[in-house]
PDB file of C-alpha atoms in Angstrom:
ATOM      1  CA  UNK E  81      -2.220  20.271  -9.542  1.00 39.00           C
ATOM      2  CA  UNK E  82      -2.264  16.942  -7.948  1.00 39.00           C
ATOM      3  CA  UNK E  83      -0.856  14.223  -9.582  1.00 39.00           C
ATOM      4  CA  UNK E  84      -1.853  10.749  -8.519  1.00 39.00           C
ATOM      5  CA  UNK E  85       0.905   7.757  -9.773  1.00 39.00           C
ATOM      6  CA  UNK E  86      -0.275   4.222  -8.574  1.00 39.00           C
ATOM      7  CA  UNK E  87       1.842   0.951  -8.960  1.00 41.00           C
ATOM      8  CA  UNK E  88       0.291  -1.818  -8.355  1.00 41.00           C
ATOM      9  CA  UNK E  89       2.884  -4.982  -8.420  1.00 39.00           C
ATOM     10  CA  UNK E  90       1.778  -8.843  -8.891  1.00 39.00           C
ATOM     11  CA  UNK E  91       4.723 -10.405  -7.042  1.00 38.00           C
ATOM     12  CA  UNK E  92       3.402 -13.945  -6.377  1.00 37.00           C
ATOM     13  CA  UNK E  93       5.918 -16.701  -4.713  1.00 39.00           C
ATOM     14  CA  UNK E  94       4.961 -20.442  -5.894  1.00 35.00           C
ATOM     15  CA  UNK E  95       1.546 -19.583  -6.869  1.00 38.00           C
ATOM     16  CA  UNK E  96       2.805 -18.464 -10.695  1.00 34.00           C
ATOM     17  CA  UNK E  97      -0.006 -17.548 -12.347  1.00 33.00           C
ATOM     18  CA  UNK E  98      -3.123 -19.166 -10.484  1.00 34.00           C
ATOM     19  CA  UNK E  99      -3.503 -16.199  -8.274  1.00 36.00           C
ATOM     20  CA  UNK E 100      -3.890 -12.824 -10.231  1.00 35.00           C
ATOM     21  CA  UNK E 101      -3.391  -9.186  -9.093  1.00 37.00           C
ATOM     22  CA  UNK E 102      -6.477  -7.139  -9.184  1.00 39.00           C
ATOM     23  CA  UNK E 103      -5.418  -3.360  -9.940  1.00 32.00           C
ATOM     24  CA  UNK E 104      -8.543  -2.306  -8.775  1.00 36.00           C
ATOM     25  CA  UNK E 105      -8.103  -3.697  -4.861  1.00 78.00           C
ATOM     26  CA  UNK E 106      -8.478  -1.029  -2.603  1.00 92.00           C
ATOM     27  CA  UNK E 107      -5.082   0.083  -0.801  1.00 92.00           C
ATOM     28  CA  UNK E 108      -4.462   2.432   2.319  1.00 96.00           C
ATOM     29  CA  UNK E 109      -2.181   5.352   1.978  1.00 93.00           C
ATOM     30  CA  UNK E 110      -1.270   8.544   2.948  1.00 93.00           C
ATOM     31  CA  UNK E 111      -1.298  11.826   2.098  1.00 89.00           C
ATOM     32  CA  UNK E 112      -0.074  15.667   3.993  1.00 86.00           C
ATOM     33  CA  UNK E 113       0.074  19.398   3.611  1.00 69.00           C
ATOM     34  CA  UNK E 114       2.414  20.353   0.780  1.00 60.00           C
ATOM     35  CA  UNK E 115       4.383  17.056   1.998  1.00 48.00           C
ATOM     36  CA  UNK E 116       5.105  17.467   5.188  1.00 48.00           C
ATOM     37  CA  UNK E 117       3.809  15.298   7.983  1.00 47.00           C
ATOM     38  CA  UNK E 118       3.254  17.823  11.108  1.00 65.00           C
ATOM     39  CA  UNK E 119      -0.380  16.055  10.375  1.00 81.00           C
ATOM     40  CA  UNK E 120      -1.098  13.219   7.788  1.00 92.00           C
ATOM     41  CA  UNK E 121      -4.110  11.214   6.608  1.00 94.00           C
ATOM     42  CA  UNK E 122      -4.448   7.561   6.653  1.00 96.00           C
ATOM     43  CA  UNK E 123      -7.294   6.850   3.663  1.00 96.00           C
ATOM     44  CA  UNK E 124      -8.644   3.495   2.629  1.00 97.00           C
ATOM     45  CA  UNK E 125     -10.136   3.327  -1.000  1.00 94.00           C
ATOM     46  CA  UNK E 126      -8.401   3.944  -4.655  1.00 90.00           C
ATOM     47  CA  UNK E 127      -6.508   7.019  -5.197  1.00 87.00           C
ATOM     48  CA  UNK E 128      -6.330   6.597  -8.915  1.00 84.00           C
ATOM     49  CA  UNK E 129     -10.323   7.202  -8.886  1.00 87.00           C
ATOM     50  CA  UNK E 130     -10.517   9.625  -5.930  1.00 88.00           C
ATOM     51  CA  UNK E 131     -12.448   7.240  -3.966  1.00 91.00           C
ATOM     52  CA  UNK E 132     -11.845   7.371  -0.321  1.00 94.00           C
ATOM     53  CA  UNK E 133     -14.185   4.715   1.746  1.00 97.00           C
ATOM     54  CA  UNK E 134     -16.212   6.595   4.953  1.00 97.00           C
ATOM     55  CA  UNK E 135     -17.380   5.862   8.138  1.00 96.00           C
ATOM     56  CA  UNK E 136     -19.537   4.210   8.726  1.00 96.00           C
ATOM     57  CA  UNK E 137     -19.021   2.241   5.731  1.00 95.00           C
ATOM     58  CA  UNK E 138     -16.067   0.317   4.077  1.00 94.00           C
ATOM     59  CA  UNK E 139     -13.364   2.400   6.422  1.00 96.00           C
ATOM     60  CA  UNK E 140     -14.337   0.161   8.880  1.00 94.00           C
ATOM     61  CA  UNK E 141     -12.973  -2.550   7.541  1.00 92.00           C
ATOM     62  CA  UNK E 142      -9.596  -1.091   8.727  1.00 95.00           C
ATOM     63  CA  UNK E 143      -9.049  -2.999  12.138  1.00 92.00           C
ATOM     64  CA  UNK E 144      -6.854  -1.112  14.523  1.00 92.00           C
ATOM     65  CA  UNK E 145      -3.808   0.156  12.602  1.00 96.00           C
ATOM     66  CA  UNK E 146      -0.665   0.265  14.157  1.00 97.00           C
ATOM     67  CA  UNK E 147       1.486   3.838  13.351  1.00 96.00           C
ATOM     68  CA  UNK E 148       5.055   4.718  13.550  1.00 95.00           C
ATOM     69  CA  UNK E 149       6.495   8.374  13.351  1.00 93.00           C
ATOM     70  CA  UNK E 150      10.314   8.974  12.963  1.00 93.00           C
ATOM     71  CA  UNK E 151      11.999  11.890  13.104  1.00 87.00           C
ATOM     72  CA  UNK E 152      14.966  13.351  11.143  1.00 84.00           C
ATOM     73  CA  UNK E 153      17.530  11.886  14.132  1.00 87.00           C
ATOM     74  CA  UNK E 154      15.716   8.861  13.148  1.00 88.00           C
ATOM     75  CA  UNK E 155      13.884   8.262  16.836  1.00 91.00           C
ATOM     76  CA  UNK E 156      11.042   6.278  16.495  1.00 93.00           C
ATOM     77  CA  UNK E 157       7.417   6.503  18.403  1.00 93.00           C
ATOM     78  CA  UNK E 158       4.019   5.141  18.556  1.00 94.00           C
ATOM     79  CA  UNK E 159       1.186   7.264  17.894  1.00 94.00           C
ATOM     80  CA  UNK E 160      -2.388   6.859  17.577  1.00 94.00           C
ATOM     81  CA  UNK E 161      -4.638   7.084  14.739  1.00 94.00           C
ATOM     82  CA  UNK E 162      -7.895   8.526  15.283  1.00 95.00           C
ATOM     83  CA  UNK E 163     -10.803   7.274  12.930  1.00 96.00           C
ATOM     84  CA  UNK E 164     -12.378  10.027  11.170  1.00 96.00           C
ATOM     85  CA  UNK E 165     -15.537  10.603   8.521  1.00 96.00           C
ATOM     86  CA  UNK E 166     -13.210   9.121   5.482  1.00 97.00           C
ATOM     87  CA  UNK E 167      -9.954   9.208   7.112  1.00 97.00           C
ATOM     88  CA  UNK E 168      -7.726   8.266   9.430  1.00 96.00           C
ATOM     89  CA  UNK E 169      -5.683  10.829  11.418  1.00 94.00           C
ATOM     90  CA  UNK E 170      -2.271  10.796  12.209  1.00 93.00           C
ATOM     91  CA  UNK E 171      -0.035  13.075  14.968  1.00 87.00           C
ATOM     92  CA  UNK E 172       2.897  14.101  12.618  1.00 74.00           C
ATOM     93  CA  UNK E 173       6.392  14.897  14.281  1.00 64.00           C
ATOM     94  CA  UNK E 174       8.597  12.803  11.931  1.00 72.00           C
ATOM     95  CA  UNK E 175       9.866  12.689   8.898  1.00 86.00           C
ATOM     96  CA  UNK E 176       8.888   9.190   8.109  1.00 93.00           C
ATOM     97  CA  UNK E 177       5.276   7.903   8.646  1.00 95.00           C
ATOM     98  CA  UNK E 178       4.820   3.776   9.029  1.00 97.00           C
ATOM     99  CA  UNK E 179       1.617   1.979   9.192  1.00 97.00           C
ATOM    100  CA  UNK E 180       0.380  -1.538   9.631  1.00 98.00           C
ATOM    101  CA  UNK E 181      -3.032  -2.568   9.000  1.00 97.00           C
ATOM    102  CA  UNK E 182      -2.355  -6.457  10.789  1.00 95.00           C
ATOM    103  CA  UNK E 183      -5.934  -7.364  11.580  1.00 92.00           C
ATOM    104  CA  UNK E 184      -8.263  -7.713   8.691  1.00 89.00           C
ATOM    105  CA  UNK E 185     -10.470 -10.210   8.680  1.00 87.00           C
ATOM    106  CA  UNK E 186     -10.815 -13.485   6.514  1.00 88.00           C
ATOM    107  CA  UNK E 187     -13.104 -12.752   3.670  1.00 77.00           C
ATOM    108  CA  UNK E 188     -14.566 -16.113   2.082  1.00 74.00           C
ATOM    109  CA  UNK E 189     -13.910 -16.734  -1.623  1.00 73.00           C
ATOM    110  CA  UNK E 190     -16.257 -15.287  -4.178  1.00 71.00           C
ATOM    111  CA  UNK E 191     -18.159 -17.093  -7.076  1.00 69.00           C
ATOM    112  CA  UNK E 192     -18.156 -20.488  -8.982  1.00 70.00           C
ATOM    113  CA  UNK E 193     -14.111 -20.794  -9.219  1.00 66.00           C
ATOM    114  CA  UNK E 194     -13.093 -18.899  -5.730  1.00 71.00           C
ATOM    115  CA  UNK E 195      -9.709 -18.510  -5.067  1.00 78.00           C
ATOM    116  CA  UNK E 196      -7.957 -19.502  -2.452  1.00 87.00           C
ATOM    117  CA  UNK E 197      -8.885 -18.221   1.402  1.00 92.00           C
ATOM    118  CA  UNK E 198      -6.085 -15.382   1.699  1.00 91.00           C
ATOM    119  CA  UNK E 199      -4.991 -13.228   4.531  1.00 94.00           C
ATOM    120  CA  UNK E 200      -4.757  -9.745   4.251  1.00 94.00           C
ATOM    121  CA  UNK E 201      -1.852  -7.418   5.634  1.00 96.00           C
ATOM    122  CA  UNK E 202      -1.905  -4.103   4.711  1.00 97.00           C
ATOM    123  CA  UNK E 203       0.747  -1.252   5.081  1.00 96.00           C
ATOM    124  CA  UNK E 204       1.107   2.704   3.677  1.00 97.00           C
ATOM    125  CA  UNK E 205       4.532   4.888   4.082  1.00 91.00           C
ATOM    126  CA  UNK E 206       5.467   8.745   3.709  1.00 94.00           C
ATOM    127  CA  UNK E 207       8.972   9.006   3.917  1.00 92.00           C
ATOM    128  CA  UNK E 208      12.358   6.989   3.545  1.00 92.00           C
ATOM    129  CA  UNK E 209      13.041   6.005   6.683  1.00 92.00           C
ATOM    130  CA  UNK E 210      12.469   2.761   8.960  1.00 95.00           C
ATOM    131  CA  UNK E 211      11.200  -0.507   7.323  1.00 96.00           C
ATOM    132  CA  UNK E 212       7.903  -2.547   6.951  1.00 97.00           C
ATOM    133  CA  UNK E 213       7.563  -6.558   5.543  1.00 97.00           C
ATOM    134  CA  UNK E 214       6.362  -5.446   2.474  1.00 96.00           C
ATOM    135  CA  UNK E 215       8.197  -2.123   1.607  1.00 96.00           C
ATOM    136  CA  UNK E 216       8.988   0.443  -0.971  1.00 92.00           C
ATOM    137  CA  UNK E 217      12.031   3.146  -1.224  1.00 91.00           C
ATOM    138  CA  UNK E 218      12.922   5.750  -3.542  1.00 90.00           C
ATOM    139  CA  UNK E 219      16.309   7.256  -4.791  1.00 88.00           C
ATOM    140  CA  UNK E 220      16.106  10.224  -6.848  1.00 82.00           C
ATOM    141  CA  UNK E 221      13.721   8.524  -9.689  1.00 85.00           C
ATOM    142  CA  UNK E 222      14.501   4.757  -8.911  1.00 89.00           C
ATOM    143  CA  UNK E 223      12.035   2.547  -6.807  1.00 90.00           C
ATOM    144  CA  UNK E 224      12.747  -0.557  -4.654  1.00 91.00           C
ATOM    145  CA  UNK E 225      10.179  -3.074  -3.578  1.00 93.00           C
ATOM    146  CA  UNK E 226      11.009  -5.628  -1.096  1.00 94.00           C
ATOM    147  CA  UNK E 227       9.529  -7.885   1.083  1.00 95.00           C
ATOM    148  CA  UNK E 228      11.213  -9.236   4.164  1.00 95.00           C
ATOM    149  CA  UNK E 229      14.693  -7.474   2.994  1.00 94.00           C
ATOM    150  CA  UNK E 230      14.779  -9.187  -0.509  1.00 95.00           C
ATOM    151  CA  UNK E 231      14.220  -7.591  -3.874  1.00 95.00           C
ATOM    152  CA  UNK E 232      11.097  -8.600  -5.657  1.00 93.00           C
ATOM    153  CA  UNK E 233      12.396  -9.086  -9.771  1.00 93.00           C
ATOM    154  CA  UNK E 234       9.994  -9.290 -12.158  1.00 87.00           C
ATOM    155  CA  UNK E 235       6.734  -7.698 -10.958  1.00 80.00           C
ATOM    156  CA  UNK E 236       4.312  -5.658 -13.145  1.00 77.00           C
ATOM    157  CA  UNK E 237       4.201  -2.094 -12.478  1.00 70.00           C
ATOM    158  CA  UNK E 238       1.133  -0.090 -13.708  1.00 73.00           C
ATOM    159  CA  UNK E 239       1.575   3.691 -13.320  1.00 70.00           C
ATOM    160  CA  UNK E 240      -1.708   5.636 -13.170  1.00 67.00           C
ATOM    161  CA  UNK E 241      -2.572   8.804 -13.349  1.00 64.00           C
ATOM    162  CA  UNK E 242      -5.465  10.892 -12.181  1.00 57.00           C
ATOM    163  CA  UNK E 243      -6.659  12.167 -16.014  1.00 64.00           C
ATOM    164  CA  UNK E 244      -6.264   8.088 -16.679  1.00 56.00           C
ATOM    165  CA  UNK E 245      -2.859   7.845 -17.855  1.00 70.00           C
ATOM    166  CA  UNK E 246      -1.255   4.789 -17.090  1.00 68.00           C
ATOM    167  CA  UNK E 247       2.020   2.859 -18.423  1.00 70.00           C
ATOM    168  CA  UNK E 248       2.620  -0.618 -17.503  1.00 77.00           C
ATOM    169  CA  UNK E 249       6.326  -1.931 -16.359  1.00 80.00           C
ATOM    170  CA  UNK E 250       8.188  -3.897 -14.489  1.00 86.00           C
ATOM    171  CA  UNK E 251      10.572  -4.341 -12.252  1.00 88.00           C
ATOM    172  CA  UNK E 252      14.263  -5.555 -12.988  1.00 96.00           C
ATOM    173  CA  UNK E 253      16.143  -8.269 -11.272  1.00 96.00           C
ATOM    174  CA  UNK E 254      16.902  -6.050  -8.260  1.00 95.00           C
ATOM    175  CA  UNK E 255      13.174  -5.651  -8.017  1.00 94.00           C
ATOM    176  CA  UNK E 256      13.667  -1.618  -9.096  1.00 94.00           C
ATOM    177  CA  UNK E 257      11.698   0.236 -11.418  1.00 90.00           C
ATOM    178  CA  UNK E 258      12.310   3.739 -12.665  1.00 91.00           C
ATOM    179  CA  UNK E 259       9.342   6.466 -11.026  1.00 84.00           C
ATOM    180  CA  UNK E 260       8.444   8.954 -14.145  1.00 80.00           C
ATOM    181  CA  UNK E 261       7.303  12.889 -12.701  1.00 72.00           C
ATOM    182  CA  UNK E 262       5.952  14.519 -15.100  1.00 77.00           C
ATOM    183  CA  UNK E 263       5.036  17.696 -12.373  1.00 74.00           C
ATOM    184  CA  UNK E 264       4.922  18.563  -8.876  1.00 75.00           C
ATOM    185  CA  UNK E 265       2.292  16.764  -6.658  1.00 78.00           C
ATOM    186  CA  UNK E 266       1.303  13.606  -4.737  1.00 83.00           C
ATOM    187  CA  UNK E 267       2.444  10.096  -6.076  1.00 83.00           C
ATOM    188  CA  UNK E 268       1.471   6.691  -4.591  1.00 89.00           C
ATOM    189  CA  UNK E 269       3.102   3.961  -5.586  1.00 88.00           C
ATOM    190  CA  UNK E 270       1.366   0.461  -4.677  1.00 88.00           C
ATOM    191  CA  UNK E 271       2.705  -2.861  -4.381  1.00 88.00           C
ATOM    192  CA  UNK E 272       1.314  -6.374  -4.050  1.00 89.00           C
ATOM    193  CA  UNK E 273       2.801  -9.471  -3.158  1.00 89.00           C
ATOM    194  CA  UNK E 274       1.114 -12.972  -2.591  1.00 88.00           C
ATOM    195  CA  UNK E 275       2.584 -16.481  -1.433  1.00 92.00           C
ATOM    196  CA  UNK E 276       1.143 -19.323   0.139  1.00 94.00           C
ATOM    197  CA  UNK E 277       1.705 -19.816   3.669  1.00 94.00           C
ATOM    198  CA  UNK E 278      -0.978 -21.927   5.479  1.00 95.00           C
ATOM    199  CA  UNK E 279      -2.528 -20.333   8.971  1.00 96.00           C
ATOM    200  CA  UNK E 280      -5.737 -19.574  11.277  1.00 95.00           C
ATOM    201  CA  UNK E 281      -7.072 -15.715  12.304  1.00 94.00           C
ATOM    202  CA  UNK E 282      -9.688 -15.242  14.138  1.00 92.00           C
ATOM    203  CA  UNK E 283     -10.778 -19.317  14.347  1.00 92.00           C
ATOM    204  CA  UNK E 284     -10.633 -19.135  10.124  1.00 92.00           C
ATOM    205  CA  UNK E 285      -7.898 -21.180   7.977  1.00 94.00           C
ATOM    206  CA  UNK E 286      -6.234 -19.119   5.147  1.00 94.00           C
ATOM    207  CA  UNK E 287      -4.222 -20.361   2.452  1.00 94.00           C
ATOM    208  CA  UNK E 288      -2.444 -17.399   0.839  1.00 93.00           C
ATOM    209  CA  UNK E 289      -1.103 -14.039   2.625  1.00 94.00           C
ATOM    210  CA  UNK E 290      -1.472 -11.209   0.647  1.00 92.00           C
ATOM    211  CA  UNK E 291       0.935  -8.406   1.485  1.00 92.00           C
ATOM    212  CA  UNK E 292      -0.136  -4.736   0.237  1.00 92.00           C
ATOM    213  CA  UNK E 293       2.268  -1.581   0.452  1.00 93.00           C
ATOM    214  CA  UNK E 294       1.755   1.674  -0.425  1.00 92.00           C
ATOM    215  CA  UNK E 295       4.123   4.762  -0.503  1.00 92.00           C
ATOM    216  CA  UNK E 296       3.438   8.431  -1.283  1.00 89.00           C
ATOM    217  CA  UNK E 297       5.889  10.831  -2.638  1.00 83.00           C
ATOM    218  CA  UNK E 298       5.663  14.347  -2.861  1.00 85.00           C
ATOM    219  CA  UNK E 299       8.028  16.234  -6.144  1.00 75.00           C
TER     220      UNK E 299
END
């Protein structure tokens, strides 16, 4: 049986509490035969739900992701991702797979009290190895989020599971957080972290970047 475990973290710099995390974004991440990444699959929708976006459709709002494979020697290389009906595809050969999701564009504010114009960057991981901005890593049970090298203390954690479980933590000062299994299978964890830092894409101003990070686990 597969068990789904998502985590989505509010870790917001200067903004405190006037941005708010929205559990039910839609994330990328990735998923392989009984954990192994010969092949993998890139998806874009909300695994706690079993919603995976198609194309044509929402998938296409994935703009050219950028993927890294490393192997056990830790060699890295640059493969390609081909688009597929509700998935991405992904050469395996490594141990570790990185991706980047750089290019999304600007979407305008919603409703009568928008928030601010944000950014998106979006990332997934299967493995340990390497490193991206926003980034999560596992020892035995423990998680680490961090973004740019640091620790992010104090974020809520929301563990969910496919049957609608969920228990709500968060991190400690050292921005870890212990990862419950309660059997074998798939978990995702998912991270989010927000701060204000002023910039143009694509001829539109942002306000906010919003950093997403997703990493799957197979026990």
């Amino acid at each position: 049986m597969k068990i789904a475990v998502i985590i989505p973290v509010a870790a917001v710099t200067i903004l405190g509490g006037l941005l708010s995390f929205n559990v039910a974004a839609h994330a990328l991440w990735l998923e392989s035969d009984k954990g192994e990444t010969a092949a993998s699959k890139l998806y874009f929708g909300e695994y706690a739900e079993d919603r995976r976006e198609a194309s044509p459709g929402k998938l296409d709002n994935i703009v050219q992701p950028t993927v890294a494979v490393i192997d056990a020697n830790g060699t890295e290389k640059s493969v390609e991702a081909s688009r597929q009906n509700n998935y991405f595809a992904i050469p395996g050969g490594g141990a570790t797979v990185l991706v980047q999701a750089l290019k999304q564009p600007i979407r305008e504010p919603q409703g009568e009290n928008p928030a601010p114009v944000q950014r998106r960057f979006l990332y997934a991981r299967l493995g340990n190895g390497g490193s991206l901005p926003l980034d999560i890593h596992s020892s035995d049970n423990l998680l680490r989020l961090s973004f740019q090298g640091k620790p992010v203390p104090k974020a809520e954690v929301i563990i969910i599971a496919p049957n609608g479980w969920e228990k709500h933590l968060h991190t400690n000062e050292k921005g870890e957080v212990p990862l419950t299994v309660l059997e074998p299978g798939l978990y995702v964890v998912e991270a989010k972290h927000e701060l204000i830092n002023p910039g143009n894409f694509e001829g539109k101003a942002y306000a906010v970047e919003s950093h997403k990070v997703t990493f799957s686990i197979y026990r």
